PDB file of C-alpha atoms in Angstrom:
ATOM      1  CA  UNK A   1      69.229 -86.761  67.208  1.00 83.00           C
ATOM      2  CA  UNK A   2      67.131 -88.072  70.137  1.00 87.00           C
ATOM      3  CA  UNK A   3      67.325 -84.631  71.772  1.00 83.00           C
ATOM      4  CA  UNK A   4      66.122 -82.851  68.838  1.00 89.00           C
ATOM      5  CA  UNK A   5      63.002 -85.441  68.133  1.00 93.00           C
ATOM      6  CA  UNK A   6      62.254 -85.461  72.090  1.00 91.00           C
ATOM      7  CA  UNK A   7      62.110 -81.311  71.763  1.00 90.00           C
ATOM      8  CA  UNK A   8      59.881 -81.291  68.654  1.00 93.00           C
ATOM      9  CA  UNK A   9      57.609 -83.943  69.633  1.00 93.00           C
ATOM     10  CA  UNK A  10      57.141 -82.117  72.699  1.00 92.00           C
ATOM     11  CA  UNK A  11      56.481 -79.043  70.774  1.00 92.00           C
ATOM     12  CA  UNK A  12      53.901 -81.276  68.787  1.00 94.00           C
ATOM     13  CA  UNK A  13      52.034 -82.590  71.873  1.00 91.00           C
ATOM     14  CA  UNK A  14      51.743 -78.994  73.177  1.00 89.00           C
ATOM     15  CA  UNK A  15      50.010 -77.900  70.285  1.00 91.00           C
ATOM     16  CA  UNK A  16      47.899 -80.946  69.312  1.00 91.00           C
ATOM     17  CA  UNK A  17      47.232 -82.094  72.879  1.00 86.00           C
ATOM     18  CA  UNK A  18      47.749 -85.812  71.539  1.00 90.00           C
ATOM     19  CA  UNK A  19      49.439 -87.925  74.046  1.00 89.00           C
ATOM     20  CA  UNK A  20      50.961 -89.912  72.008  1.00 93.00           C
ATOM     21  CA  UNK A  21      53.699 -86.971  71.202  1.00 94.00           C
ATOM     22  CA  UNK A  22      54.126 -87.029  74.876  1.00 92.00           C
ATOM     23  CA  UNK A  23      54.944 -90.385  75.275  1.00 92.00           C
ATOM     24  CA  UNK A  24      57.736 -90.266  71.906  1.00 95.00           C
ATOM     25  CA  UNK A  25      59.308 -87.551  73.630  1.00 94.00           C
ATOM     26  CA  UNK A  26      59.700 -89.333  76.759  1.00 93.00           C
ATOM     27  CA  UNK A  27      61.045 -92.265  74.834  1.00 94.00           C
ATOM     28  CA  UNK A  28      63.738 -90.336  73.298  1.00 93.00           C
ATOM     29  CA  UNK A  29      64.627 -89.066  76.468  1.00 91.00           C
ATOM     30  CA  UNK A  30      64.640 -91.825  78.148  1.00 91.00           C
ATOM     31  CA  UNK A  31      67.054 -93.420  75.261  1.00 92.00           C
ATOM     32  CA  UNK A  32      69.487 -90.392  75.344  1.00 90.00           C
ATOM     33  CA  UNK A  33      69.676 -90.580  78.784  1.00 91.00           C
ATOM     34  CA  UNK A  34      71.078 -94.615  78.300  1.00 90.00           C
ATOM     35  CA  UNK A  35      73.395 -93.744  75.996  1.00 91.00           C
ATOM     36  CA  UNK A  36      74.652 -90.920  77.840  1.00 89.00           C
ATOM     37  CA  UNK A  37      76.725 -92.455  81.384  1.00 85.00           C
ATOM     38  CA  UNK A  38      76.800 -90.916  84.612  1.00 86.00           C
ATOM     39  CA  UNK A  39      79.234 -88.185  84.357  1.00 83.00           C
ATOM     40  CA  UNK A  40      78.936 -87.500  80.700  1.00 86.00           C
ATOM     41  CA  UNK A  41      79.067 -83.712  80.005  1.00 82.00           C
ATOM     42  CA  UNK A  42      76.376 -82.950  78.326  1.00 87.00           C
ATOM     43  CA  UNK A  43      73.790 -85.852  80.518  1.00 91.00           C
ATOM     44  CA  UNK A  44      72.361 -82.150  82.139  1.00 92.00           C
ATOM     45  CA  UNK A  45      71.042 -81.242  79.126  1.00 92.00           C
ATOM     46  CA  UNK A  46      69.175 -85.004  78.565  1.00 92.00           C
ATOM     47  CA  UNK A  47      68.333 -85.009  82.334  1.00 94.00           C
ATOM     48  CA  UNK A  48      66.454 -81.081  82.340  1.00 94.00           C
ATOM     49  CA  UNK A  49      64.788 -82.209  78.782  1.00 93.00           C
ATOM     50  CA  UNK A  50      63.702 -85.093  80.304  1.00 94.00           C
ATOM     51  CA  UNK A  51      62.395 -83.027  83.917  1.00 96.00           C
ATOM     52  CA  UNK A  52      60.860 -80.581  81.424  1.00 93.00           C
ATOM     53  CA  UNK A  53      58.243 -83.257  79.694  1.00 93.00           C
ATOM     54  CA  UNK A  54      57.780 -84.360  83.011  1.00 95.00           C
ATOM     55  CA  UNK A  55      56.468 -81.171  84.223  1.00 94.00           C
ATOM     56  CA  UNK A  56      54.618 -80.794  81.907  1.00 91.00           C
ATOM     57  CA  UNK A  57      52.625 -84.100  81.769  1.00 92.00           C
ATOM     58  CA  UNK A  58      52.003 -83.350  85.437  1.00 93.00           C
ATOM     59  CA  UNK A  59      50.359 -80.107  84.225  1.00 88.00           C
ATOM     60  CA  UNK A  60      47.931 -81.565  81.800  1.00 86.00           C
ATOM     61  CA  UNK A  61      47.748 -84.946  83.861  1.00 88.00           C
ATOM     62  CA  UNK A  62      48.326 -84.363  87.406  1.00 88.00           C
ATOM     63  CA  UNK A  63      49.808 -86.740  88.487  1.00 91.00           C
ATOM     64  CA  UNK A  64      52.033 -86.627  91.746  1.00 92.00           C
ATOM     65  CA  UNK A  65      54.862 -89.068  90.814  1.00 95.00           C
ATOM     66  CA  UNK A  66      55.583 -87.094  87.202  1.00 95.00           C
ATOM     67  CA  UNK A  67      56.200 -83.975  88.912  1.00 94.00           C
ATOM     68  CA  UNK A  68      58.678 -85.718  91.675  1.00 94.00           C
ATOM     69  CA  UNK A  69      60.056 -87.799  89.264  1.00 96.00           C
ATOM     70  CA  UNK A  70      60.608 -84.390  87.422  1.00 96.00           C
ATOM     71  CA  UNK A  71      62.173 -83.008  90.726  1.00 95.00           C
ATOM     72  CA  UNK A  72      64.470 -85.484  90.764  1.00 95.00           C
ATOM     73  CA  UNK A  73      65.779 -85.330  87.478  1.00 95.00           C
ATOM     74  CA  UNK A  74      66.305 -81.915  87.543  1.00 95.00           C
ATOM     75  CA  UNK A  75      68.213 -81.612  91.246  1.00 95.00           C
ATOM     76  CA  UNK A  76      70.951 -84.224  89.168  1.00 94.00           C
ATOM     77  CA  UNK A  77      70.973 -82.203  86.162  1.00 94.00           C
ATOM     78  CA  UNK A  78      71.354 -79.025  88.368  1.00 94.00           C
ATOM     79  CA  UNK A  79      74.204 -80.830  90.075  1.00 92.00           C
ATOM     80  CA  UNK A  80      75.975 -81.184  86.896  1.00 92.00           C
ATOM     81  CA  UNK A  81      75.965 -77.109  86.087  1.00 90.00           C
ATOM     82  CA  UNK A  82      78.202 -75.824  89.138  1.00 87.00           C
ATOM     83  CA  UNK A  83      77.608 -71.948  89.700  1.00 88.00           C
ATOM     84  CA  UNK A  84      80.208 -71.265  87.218  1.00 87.00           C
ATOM     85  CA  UNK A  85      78.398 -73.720  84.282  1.00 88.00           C
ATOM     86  CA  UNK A  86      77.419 -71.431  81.116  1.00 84.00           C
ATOM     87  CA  UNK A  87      73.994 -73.449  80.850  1.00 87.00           C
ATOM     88  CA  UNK A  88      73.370 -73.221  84.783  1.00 92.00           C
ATOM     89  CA  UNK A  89      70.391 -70.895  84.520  1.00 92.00           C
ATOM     90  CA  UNK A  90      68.497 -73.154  81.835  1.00 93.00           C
ATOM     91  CA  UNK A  91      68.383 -76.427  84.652  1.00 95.00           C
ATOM     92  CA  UNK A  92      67.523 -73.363  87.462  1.00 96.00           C
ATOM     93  CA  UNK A  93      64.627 -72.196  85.146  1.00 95.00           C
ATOM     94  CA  UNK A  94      63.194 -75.675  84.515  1.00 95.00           C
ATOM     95  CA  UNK A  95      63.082 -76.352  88.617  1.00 96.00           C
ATOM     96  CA  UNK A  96      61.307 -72.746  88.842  1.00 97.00           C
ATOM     97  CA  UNK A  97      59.288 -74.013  86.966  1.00 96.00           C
ATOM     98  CA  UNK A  98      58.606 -77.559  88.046  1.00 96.00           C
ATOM     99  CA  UNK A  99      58.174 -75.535  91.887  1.00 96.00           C
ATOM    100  CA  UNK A 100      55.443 -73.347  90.264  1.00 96.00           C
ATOM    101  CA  UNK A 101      53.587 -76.128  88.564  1.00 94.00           C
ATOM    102  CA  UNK A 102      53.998 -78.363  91.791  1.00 93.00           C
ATOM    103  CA  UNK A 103      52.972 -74.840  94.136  1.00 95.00           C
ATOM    104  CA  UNK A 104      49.872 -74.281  91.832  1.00 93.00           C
ATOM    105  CA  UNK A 105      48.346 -77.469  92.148  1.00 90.00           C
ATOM    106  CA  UNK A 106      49.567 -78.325  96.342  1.00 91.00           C
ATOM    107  CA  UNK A 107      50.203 -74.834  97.264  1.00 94.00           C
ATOM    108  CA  UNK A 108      52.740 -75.266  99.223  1.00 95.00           C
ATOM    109  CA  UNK A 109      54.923 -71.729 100.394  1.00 97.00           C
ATOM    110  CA  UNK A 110      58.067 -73.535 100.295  1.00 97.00           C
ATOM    111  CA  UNK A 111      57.535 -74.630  96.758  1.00 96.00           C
ATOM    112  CA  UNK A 112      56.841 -70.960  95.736  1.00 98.00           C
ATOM    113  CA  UNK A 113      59.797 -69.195  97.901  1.00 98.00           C
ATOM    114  CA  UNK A 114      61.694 -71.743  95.884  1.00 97.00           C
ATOM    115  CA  UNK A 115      60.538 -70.779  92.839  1.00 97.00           C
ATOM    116  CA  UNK A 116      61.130 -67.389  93.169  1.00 98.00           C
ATOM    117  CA  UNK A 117      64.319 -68.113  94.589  1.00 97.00           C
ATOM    118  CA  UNK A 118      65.524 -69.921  91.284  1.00 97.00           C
ATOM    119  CA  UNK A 119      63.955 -67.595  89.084  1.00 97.00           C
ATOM    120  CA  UNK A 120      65.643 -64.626  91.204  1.00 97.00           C
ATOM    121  CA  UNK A 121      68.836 -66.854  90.459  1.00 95.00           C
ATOM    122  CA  UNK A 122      68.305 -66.930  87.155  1.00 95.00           C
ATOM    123  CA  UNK A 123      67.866 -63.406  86.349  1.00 94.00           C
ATOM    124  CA  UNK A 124      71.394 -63.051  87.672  1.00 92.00           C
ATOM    125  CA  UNK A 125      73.487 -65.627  85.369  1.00 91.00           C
ATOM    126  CA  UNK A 126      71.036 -65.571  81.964  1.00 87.00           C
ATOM    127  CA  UNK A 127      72.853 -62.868  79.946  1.00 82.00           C
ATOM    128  CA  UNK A 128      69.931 -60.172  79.413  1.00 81.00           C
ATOM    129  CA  UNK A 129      70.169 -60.541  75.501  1.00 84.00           C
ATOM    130  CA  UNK A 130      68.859 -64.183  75.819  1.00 85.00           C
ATOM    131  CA  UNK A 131      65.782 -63.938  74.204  1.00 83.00           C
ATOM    132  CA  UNK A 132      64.260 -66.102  76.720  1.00 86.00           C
ATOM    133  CA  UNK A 133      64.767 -63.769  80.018  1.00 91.00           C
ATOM    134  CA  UNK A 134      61.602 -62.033  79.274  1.00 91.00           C
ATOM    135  CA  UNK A 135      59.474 -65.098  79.931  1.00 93.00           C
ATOM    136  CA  UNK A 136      61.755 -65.952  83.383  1.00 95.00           C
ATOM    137  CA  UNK A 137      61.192 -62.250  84.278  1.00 96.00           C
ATOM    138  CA  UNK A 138      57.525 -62.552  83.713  1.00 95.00           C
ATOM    139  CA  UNK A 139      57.284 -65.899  85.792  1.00 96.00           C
ATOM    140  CA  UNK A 140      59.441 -64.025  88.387  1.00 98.00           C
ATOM    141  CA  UNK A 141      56.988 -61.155  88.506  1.00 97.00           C
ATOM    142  CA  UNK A 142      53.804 -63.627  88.978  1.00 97.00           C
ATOM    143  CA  UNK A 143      55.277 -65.879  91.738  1.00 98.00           C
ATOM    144  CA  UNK A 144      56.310 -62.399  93.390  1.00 98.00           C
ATOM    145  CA  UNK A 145      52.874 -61.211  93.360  1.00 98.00           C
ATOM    146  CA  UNK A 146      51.651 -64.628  94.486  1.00 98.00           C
ATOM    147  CA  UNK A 147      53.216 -64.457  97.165  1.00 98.00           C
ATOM    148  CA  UNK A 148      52.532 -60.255  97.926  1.00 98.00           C
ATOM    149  CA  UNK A 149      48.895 -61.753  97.840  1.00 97.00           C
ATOM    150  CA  UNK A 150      49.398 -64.568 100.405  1.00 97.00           C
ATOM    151  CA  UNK A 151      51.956 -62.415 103.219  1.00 97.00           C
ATOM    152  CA  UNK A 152      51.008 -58.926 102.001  1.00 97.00           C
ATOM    153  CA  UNK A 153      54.852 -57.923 101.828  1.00 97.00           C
ATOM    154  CA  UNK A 154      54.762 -54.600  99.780  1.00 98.00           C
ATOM    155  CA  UNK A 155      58.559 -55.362  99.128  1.00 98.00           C
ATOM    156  CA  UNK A 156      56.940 -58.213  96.774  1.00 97.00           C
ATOM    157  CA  UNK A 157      54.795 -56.182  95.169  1.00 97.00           C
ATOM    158  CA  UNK A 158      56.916 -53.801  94.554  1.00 98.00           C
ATOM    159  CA  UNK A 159      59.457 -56.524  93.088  1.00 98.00           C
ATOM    160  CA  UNK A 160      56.665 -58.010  90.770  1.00 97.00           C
ATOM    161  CA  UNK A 161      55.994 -54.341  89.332  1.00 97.00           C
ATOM    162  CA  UNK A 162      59.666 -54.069  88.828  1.00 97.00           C
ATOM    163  CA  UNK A 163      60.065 -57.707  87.235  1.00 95.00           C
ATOM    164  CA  UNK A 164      56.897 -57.161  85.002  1.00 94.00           C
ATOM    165  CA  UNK A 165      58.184 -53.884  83.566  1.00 94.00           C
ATOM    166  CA  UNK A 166      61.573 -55.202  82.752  1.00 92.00           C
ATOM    167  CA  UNK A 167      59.532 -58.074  80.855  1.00 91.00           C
ATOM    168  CA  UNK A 168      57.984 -55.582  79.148  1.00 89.00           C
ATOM    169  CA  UNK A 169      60.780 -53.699  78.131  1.00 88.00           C
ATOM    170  CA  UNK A 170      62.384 -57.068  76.823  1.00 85.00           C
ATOM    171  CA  UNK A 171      59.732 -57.121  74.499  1.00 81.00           C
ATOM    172  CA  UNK A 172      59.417 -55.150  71.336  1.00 78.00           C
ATOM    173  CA  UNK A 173      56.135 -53.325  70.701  1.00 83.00           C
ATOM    174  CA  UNK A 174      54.277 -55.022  68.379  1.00 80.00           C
ATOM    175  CA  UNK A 175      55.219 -58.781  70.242  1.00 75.00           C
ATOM    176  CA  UNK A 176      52.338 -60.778  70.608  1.00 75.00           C
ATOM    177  CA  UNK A 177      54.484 -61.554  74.183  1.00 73.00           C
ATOM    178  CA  UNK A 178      53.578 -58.290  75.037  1.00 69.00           C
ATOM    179  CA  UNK A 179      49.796 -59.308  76.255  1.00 70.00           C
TER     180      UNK A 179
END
């Protein structure tokens, strides 16, 4: 399936560096999403995949219009997943995480209150035996502490301990996670 070549290439471009694994993943993408119509049920999941490789091209490449572009893409896909969706927190943790690459490089407060904001989002919907909440209560825990360092709110900083420690606990001594 496109979907599934798109996520290993991606996995294959993160490891090697190569950009040519970037740019097959974006192709697949971009071919899923033309197959899959406005409306189509499952175009969220092609639309996030797609903001996902995105952000993370801006991250190695920095460039402006990837991470907007990435924005974009996203904002439809989280469109798609109403409050009640069952996948809404996976679209909410890609645009946390699109905000926190975008707030690293501009530094823009609004980008990280959003970030937290979705992250603090999707802490509530992710059931806590995903085995992906530790790395979302991690991220929430850094971007709190960012922020503690910027406004010196102790409430953040005692929010980032508390988001950390629940990481922690998520992860299994012995987890290489666990660094």
């Amino acid at each position: 399936s496109l979907g599934g070549l798109a996520r290993i290439t991606q996995l294959k471009y993160e490891k090697s560096g190569d950009d040519r694994f970037l740019v097959e993943a974006l192709s697949c993408c971009d071919e899923a999403l033309s197959l899959c119509p406005s409306g189509n049920y499952e175009r969220y999941i092609y639309l996030n995949d797609q903001a996902n490789l995105l952000a993370l091209k801006y991250q190695y490449q920095g460039h402006v219009k990837d991470i907007n572009q990435a924005a974009e893409l996203n904002a439809e896909a989280l469109d798609m997943c109403t409050p009640d969706h069952s996948m809404r927190y996976t679209c909410l943790t890609t645009a946390g995480n699109i905000l926190w690459a975008k707030y690293q490089k501009i530094g823009a407060v609004v980008d990280l209150d959003q970030t937290i904001s979705y992250y603090t989002e999707v802490i509530e919907l992710c059931p806590s035996s995903n085995p992906k909440i530790s790395a979302v209560l991690n991220n929430l825990g850094v971007a709190l502490y960012t922020r503690f360092r910027l406004r010196k709110e102790i409430a953040d900083m005692d929010k980032s301990i508390q988001y950390h420690s629940r990481a922690l606990a998520s992860r299994p001594v012995g987890n290489p996670d666990r660094m």
